[in-house]
Short mmCIF file of C-alpha atoms and ligand atoms in Angstrom, two decimals:
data_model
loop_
_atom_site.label_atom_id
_atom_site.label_comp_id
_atom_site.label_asym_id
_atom_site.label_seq_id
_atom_site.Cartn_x
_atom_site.Cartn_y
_atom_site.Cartn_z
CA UNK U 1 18.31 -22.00 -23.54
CA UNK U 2 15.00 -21.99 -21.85
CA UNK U 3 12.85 -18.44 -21.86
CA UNK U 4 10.33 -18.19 -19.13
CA UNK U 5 6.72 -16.36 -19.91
CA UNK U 6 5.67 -13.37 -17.58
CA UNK U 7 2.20 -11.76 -18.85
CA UNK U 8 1.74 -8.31 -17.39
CA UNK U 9 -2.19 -8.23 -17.32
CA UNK U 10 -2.00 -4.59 -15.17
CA UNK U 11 -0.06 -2.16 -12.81
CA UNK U 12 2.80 -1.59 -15.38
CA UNK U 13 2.70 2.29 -16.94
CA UNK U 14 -0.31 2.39 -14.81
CA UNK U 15 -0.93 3.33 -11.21
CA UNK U 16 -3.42 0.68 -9.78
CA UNK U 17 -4.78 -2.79 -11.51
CA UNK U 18 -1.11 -4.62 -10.31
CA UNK U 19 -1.69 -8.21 -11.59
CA UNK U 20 1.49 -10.29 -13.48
CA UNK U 21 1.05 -13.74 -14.52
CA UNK U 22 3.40 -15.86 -14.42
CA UNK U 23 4.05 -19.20 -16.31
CA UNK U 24 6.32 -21.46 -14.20
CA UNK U 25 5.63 -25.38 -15.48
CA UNK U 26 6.39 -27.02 -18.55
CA UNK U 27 2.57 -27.42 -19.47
CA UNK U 28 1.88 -24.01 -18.79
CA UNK U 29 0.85 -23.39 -16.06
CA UNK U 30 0.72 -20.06 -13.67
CA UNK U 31 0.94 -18.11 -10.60
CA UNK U 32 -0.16 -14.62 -10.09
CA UNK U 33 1.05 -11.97 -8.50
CA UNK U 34 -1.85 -9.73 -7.03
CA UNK U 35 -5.10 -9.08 -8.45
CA UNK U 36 -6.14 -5.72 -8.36
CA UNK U 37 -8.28 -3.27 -9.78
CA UNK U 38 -8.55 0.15 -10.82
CA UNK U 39 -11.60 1.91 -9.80
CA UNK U 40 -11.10 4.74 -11.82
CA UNK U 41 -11.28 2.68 -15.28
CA UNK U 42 -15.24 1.72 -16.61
CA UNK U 43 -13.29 -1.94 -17.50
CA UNK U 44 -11.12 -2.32 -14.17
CA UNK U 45 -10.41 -6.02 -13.90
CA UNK U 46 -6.86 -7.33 -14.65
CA UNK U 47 -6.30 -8.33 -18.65
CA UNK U 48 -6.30 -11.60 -18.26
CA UNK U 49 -7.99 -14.76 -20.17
CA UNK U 50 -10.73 -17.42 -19.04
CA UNK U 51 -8.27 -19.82 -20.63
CA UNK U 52 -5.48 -18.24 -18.39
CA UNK U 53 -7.41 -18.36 -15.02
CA UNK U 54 -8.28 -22.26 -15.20
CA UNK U 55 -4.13 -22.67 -15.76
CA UNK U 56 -3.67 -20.87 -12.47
CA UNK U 57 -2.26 -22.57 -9.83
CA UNK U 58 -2.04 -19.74 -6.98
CA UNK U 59 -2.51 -16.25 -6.67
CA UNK U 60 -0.17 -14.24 -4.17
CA UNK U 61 -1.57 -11.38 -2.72
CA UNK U 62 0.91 -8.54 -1.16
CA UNK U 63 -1.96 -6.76 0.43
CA UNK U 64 -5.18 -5.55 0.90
CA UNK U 65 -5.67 -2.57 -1.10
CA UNK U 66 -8.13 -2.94 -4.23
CA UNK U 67 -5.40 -1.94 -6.85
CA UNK U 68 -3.74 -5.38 -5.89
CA UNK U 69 -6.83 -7.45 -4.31
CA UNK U 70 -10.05 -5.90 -5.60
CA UNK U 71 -10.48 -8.26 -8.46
CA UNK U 72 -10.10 -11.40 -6.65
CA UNK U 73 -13.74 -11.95 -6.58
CA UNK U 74 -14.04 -11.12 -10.05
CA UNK U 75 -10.96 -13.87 -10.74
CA UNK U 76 -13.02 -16.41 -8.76
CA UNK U 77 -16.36 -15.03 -10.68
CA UNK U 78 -14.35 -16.00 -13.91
CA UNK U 79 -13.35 -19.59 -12.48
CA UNK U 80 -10.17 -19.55 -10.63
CA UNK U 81 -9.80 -23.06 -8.30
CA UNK U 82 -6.41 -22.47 -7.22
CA UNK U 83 -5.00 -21.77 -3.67
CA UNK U 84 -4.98 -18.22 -2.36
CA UNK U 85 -1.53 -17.28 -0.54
CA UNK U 86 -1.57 -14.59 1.25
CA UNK U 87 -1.33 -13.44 5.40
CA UNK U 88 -4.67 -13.68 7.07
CA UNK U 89 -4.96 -9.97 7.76
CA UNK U 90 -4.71 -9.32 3.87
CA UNK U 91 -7.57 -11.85 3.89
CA UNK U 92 -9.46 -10.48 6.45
CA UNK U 93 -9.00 -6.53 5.37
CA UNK U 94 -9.59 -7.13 1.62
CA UNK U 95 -12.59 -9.17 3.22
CA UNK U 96 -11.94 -12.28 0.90
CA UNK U 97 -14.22 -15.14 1.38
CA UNK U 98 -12.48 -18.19 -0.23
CA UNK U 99 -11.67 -21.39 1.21
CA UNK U 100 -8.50 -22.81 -0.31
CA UNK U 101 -6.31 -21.02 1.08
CA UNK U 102 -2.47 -21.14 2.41
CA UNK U 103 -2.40 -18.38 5.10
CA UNK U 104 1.34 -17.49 5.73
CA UNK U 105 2.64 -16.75 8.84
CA UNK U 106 5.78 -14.56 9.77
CA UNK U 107 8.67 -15.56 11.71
CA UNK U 108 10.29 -13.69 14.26
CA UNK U 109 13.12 -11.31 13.46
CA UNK U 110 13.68 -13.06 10.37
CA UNK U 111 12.54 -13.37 6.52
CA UNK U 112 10.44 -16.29 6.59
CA UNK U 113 9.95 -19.19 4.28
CA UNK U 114 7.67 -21.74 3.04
CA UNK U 115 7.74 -24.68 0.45
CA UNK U 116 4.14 -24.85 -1.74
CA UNK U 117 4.35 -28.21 -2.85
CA UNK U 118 3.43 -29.72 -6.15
CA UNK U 119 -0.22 -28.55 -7.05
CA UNK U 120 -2.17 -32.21 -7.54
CA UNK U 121 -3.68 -30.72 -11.00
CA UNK U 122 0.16 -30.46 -12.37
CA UNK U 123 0.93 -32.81 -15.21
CA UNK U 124 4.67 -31.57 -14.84
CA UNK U 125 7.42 -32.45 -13.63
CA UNK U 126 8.48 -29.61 -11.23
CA UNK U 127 8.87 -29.86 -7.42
CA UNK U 128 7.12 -27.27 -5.91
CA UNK U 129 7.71 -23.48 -5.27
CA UNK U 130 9.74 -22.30 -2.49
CA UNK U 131 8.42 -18.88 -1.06
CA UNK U 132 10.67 -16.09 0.81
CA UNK U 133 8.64 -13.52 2.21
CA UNK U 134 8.45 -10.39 4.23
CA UNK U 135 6.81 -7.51 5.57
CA UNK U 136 6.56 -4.48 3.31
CA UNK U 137 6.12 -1.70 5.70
CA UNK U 138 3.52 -0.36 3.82
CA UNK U 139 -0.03 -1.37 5.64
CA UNK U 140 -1.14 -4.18 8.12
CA UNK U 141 -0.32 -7.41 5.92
CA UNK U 142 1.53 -6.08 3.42
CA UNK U 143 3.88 -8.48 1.92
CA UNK U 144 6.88 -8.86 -0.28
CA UNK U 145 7.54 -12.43 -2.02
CA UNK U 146 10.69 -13.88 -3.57
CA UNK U 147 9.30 -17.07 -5.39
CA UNK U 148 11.51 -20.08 -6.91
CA UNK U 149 10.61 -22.87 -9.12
CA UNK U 150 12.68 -25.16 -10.67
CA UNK U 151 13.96 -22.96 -13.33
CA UNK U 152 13.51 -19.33 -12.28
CA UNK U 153 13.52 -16.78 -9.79
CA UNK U 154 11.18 -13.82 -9.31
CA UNK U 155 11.16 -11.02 -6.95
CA UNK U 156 7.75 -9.27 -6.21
CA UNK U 157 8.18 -6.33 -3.89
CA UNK U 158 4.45 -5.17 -3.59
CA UNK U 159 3.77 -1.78 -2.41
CA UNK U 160 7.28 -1.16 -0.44
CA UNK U 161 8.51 1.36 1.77
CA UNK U 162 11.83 0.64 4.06
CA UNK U 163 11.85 3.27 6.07
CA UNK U 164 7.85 3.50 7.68
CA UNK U 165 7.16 5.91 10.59
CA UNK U 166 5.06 3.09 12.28
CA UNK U 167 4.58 0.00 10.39
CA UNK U 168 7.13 -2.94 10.34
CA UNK U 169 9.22 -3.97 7.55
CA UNK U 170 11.91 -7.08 6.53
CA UNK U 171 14.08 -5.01 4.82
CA UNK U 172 14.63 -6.19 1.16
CA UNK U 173 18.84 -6.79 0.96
CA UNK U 174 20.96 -9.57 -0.40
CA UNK U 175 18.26 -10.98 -2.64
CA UNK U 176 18.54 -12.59 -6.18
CA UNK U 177 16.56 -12.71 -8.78
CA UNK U 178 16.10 -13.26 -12.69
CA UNK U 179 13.22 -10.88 -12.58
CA UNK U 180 12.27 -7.98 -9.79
CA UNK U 181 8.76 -6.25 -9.98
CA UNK U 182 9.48 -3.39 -8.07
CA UNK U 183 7.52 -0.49 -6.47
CA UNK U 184 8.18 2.84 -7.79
CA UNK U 185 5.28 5.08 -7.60
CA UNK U 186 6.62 7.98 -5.99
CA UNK U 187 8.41 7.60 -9.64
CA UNK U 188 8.78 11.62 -9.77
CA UNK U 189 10.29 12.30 -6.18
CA UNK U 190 14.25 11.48 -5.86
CA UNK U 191 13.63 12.19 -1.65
CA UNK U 192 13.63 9.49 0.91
CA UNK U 193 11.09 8.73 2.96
CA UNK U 194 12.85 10.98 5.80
CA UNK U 195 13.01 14.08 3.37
CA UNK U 196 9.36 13.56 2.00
CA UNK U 197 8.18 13.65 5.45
CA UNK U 198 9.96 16.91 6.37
CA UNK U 199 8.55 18.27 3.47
CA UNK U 200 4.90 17.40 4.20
CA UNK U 201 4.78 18.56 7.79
CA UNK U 202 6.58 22.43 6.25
CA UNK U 203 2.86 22.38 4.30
CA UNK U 204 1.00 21.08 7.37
CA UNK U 205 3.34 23.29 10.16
CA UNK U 206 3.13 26.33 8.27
CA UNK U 207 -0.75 26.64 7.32
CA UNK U 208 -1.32 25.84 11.41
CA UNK U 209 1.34 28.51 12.06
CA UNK U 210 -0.75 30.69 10.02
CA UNK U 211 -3.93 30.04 12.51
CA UNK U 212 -5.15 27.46 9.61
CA UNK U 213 -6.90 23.70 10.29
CA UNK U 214 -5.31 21.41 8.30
CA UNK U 215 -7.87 18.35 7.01
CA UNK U 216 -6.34 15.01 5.16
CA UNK U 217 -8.11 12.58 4.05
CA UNK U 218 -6.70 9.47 4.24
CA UNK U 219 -7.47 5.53 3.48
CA UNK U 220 -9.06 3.13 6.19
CA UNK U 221 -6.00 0.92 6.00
CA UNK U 222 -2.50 2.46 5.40
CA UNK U 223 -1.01 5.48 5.59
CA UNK U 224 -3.39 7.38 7.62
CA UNK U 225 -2.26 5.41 10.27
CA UNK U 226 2.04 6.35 9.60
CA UNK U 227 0.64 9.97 9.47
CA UNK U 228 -1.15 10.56 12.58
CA UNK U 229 1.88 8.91 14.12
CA UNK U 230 4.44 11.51 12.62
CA UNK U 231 2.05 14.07 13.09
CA UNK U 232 1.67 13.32 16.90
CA UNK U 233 5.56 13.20 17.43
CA UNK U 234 6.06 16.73 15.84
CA UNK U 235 3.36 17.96 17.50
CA UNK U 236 4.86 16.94 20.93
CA UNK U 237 8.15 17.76 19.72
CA UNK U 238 6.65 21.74 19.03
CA UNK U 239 5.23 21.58 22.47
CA UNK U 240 8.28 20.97 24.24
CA UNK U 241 9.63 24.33 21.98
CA UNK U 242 7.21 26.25 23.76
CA UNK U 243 4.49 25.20 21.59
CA UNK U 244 3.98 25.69 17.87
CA UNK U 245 1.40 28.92 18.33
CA UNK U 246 2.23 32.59 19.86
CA UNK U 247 0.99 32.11 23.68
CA UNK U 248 2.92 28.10 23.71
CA UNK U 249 0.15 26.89 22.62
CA UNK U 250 0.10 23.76 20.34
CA UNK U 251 -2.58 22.45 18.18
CA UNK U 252 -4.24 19.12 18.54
CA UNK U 253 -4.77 16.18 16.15
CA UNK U 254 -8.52 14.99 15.68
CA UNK U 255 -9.68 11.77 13.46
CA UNK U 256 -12.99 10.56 12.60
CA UNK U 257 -14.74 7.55 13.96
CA UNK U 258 -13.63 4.95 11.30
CA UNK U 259 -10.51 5.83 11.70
CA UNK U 260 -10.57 5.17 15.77
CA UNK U 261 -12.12 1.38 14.91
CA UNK U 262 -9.28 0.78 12.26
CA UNK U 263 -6.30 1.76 15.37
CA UNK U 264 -8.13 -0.05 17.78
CA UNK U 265 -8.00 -3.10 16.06
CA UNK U 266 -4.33 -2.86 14.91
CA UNK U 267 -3.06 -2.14 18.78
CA UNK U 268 -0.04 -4.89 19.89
CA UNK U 269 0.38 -6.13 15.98
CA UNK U 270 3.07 -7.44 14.75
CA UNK U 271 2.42 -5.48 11.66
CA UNK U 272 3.43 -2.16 14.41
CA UNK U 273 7.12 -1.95 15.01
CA UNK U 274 7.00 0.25 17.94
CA UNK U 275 5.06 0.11 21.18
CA UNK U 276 1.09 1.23 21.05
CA UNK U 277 1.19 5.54 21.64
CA UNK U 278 -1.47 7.87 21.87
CA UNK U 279 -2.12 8.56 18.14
CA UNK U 280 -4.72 11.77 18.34
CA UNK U 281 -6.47 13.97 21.04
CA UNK U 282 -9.52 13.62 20.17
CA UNK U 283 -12.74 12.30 18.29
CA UNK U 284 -14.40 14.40 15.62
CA UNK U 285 -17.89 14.09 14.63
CA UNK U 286 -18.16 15.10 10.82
CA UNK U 287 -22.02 15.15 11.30
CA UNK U 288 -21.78 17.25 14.53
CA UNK U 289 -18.86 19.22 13.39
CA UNK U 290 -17.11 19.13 16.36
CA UNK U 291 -14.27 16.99 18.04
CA UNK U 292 -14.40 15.42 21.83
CA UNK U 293 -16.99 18.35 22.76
CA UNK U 294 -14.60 21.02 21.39
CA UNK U 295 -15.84 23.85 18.61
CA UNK U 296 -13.71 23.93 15.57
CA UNK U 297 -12.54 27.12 16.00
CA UNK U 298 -8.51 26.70 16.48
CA UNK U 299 -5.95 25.49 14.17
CA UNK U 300 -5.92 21.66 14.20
CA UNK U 301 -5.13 18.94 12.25
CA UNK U 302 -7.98 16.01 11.02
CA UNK U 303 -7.95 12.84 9.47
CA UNK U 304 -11.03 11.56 8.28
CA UNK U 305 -10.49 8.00 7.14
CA UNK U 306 -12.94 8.52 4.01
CA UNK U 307 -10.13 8.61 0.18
CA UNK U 308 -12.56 9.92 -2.02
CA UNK U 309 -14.50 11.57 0.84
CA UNK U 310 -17.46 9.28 -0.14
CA UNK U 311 -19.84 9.62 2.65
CA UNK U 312 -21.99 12.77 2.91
CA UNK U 313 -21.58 14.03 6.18
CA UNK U 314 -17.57 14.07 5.34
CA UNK U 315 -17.77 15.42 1.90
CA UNK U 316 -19.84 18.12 3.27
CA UNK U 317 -17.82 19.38 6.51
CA UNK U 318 -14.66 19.15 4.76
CA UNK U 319 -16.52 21.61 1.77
CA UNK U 320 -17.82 23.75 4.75
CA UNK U 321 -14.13 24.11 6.40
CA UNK U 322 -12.79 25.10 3.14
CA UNK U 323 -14.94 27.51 2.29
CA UNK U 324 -14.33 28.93 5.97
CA UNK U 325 -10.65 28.61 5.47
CA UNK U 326 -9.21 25.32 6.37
CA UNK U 327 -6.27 23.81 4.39
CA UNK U 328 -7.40 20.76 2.85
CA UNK U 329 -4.13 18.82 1.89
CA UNK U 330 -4.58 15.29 -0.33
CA UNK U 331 -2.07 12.54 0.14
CA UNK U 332 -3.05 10.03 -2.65
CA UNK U 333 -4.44 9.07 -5.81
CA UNK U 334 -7.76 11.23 -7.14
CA UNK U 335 -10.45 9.85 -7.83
CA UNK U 336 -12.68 11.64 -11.16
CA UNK U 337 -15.43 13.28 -10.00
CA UNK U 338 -14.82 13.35 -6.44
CA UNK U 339 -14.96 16.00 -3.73
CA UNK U 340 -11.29 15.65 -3.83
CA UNK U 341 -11.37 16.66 -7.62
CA UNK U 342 -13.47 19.46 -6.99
CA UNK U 343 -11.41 21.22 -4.45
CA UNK U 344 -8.02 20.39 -6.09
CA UNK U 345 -9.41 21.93 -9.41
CA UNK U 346 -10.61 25.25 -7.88
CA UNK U 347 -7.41 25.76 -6.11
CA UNK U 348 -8.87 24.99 -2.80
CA UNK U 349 -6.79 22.11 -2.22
CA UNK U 350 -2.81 21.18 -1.89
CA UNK U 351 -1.64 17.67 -3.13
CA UNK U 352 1.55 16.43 -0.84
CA UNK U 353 3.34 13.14 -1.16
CA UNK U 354 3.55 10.51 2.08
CA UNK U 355 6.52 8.51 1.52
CA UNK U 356 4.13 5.10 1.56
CA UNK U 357 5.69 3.55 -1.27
CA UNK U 358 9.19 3.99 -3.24
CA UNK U 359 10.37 7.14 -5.13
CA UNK U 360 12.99 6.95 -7.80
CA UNK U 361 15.97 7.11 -4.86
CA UNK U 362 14.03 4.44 -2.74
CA UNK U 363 13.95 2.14 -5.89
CA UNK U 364 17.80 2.76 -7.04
CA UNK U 365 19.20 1.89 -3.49
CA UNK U 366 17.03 -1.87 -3.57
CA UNK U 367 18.66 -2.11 -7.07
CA UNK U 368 21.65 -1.52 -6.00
CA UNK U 369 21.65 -3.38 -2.73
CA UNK U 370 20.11 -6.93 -4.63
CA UNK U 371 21.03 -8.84 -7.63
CA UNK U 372 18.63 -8.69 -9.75
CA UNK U 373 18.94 -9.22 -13.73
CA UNK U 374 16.08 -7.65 -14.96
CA UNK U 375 13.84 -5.49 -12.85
CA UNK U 376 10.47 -4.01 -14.10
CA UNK U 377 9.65 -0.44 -11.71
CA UNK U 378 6.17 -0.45 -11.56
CA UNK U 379 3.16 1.36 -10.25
CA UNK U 380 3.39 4.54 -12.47
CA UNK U 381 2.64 5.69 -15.87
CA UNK U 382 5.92 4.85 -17.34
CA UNK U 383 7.44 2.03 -18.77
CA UNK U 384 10.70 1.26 -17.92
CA UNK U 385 12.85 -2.26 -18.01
CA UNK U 386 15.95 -2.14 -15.82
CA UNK U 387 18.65 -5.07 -17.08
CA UNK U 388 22.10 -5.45 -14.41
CA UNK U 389 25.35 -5.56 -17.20
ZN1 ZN X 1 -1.05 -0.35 -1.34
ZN1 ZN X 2 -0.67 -0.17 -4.70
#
């Protein structure tokens, strides 16, 4: 019996750094699966060898974010020469400048498929590596990938989330595997993504109700997007209730400049899977402190497309409308140090999940619903290994 090597060199029993190597010829050599960072470690690169990266064939990338593309520089830094495969709005978000490249594109209403053929450096004997793919429904890009060589089979389900508010996703079903790397960072929560919605907009709904502004920050590319979407349809829907406020009235939905370039340039996607809609009332001006020529001085929600709230002007109006009473409400990872840090420590802050990825009942229906032998959940602190009977 022949064993295949898989090197996990980040992402497993941590949350950020996803990066698995995976040996796939007789001689040796590799392809990886993402190459990401994490920015909150001094030593964030993927653990993996010079020695390693010249053996390398291609490197997948599922998407843009830096905890599965950041260290692609770095990997080309260290001496990678293989062929990048990955969609070209990964490329272009992650802002990768490399020139072998296989860009894939996406077929209609269908999983697509490509055949990489035999890398001219191979000494072996193998035939190639035939690619399924699909979209993740996680950001603009985002990609799952079911790879085949000769011998094996792996499944590689990026960042994952089947049921998105806005963005489109090829459903993961009927798939087989010997090995599935599978999202599960929502690894606490056993709520789909419809109940993990409900429950975010009770926290957001309720501190409006109480005459509160609600401020999220939220990433450039991802979820921010999904949000302002869901938060736009309830707000409509409380408006045609006679308004979520006492007098019918219903609060309106501001986001910051970045965020306005980011949804201008996503408009008539094909990484959208419903029809371009009005996705906030109005512009706010961190530095001005005000939105569309409006005062802040009714309940309303804002995104400010800023994490870690790293630029001034945002770090310091979202510190002002705390201290003046605003519900400040983070979505995502923390970063030490950060404004974020600072507010969630003193109590000023909530932490809410955004069903972006897979919890624990996300992750146990794709189990169920593919054969896969062995499955490896990752994405969070723990370390779990799944094996079928
Ligand atoms: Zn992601
Ligand atoms: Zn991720």
């Amino acid at each position: 019996m022949h064993m295949n090597r898989i090197k996990i060199c980040g992402g497993y029993g941590e949350h950020g750094r996803s990066c698995f190597l995976v040996e796939y010829t007789p001689d040796g050599h590799y392809y990886m699966l993402d190459c990401g960072i994490m920015d909150t470690d001094p030593q964030p690169n993927p653990h993996v060898t010079k020695e390693e990266i010249a053996k390398t064939d291609y490197v997948f990338l599922s998407h843009c974010h830096k905890d599965h593309a950041g260290a692609f520089a770095w990997l080309v830094e260290m001496g990678f020469q293989g062929i990048l495969v990955t969609t070209a709005m990964t490329r272009e978000l992650a802002e990768i400048d490399y020139k072998r490249v296989e860009l894939l594109e996406l077929a209609v209403n269908t999983i697509s498929e490509i055949t990489l053929p035999k890398a001219e450096w191979g000494q072996s004997d193998w035939s190639g590596l035939r690619i399924q793919y699909g979209r993740t429904g996680h950001c603009p890009g985002s990609l799952w990938f079911q790879i085949a060589d000769a011998r094996q089979t792996v499944f590689y389900s990026g960042d994952y989330q089947k049921r998105p508010y806005l963005y489109a996703c090829d459903e993961i079903i009927d798939m087989a595997a010997d090995l599935a790397i599978l999202d599960l960072a929502h690894v606490r929560s056993e709520l789909d993504a419809g109940a993990m919605r409900e429950v975010l907009w009770e926290q957001v709904g309720g501190a409006l109700k109480a005459g509160r502004r609600v401020i999220l920050p939220v990433p450039k590319y991802g979820r921010g997007l999904e949000m302002a979407a869901f938060f736009m349809d309830r707000l409509a829907k409380a408006e045609k209730q006679n308004g979520l406020l006492p007098g019918g009235i219903t609060p309106e939905l501001y986001v910051d400049s970045d965020f306005v370039i980011y949804e201008k340039k996503m408009q008539g996607e094909c990484w959208y899977q419903r029809e371009p809609a009005p996705m906030y009332h109005g512009i706010l001006d961190t530095e001005q402190r005000c939105a569309a020529g409006k005062r802040l001085d009714m309940p309303c929600i804002i995104l400010i497309a800023d994490t870690h709230l790293v630029k001034p002007a945002n770090a310091d109006f979202v510190l002002q409308e705390s201290a003046s009473g605003a519900q400040v409400i983070i979505t995502g990872r923390v970063r030490t140090g950060s404004v974020c840090e600072q507010l969630l420590s003193a109590g000023q802050a909530q932490n809410a999940l955004y069903p972006h990825h897979q919890s624990r009942h996300d992750f146990e229906e794709l189990v169920r619903e593919n054969a896969f032998r062995m499955v490896l959940p990752f994405h969070n602190g723990e370390k779990e290994v799944w094996m079928s009977e």
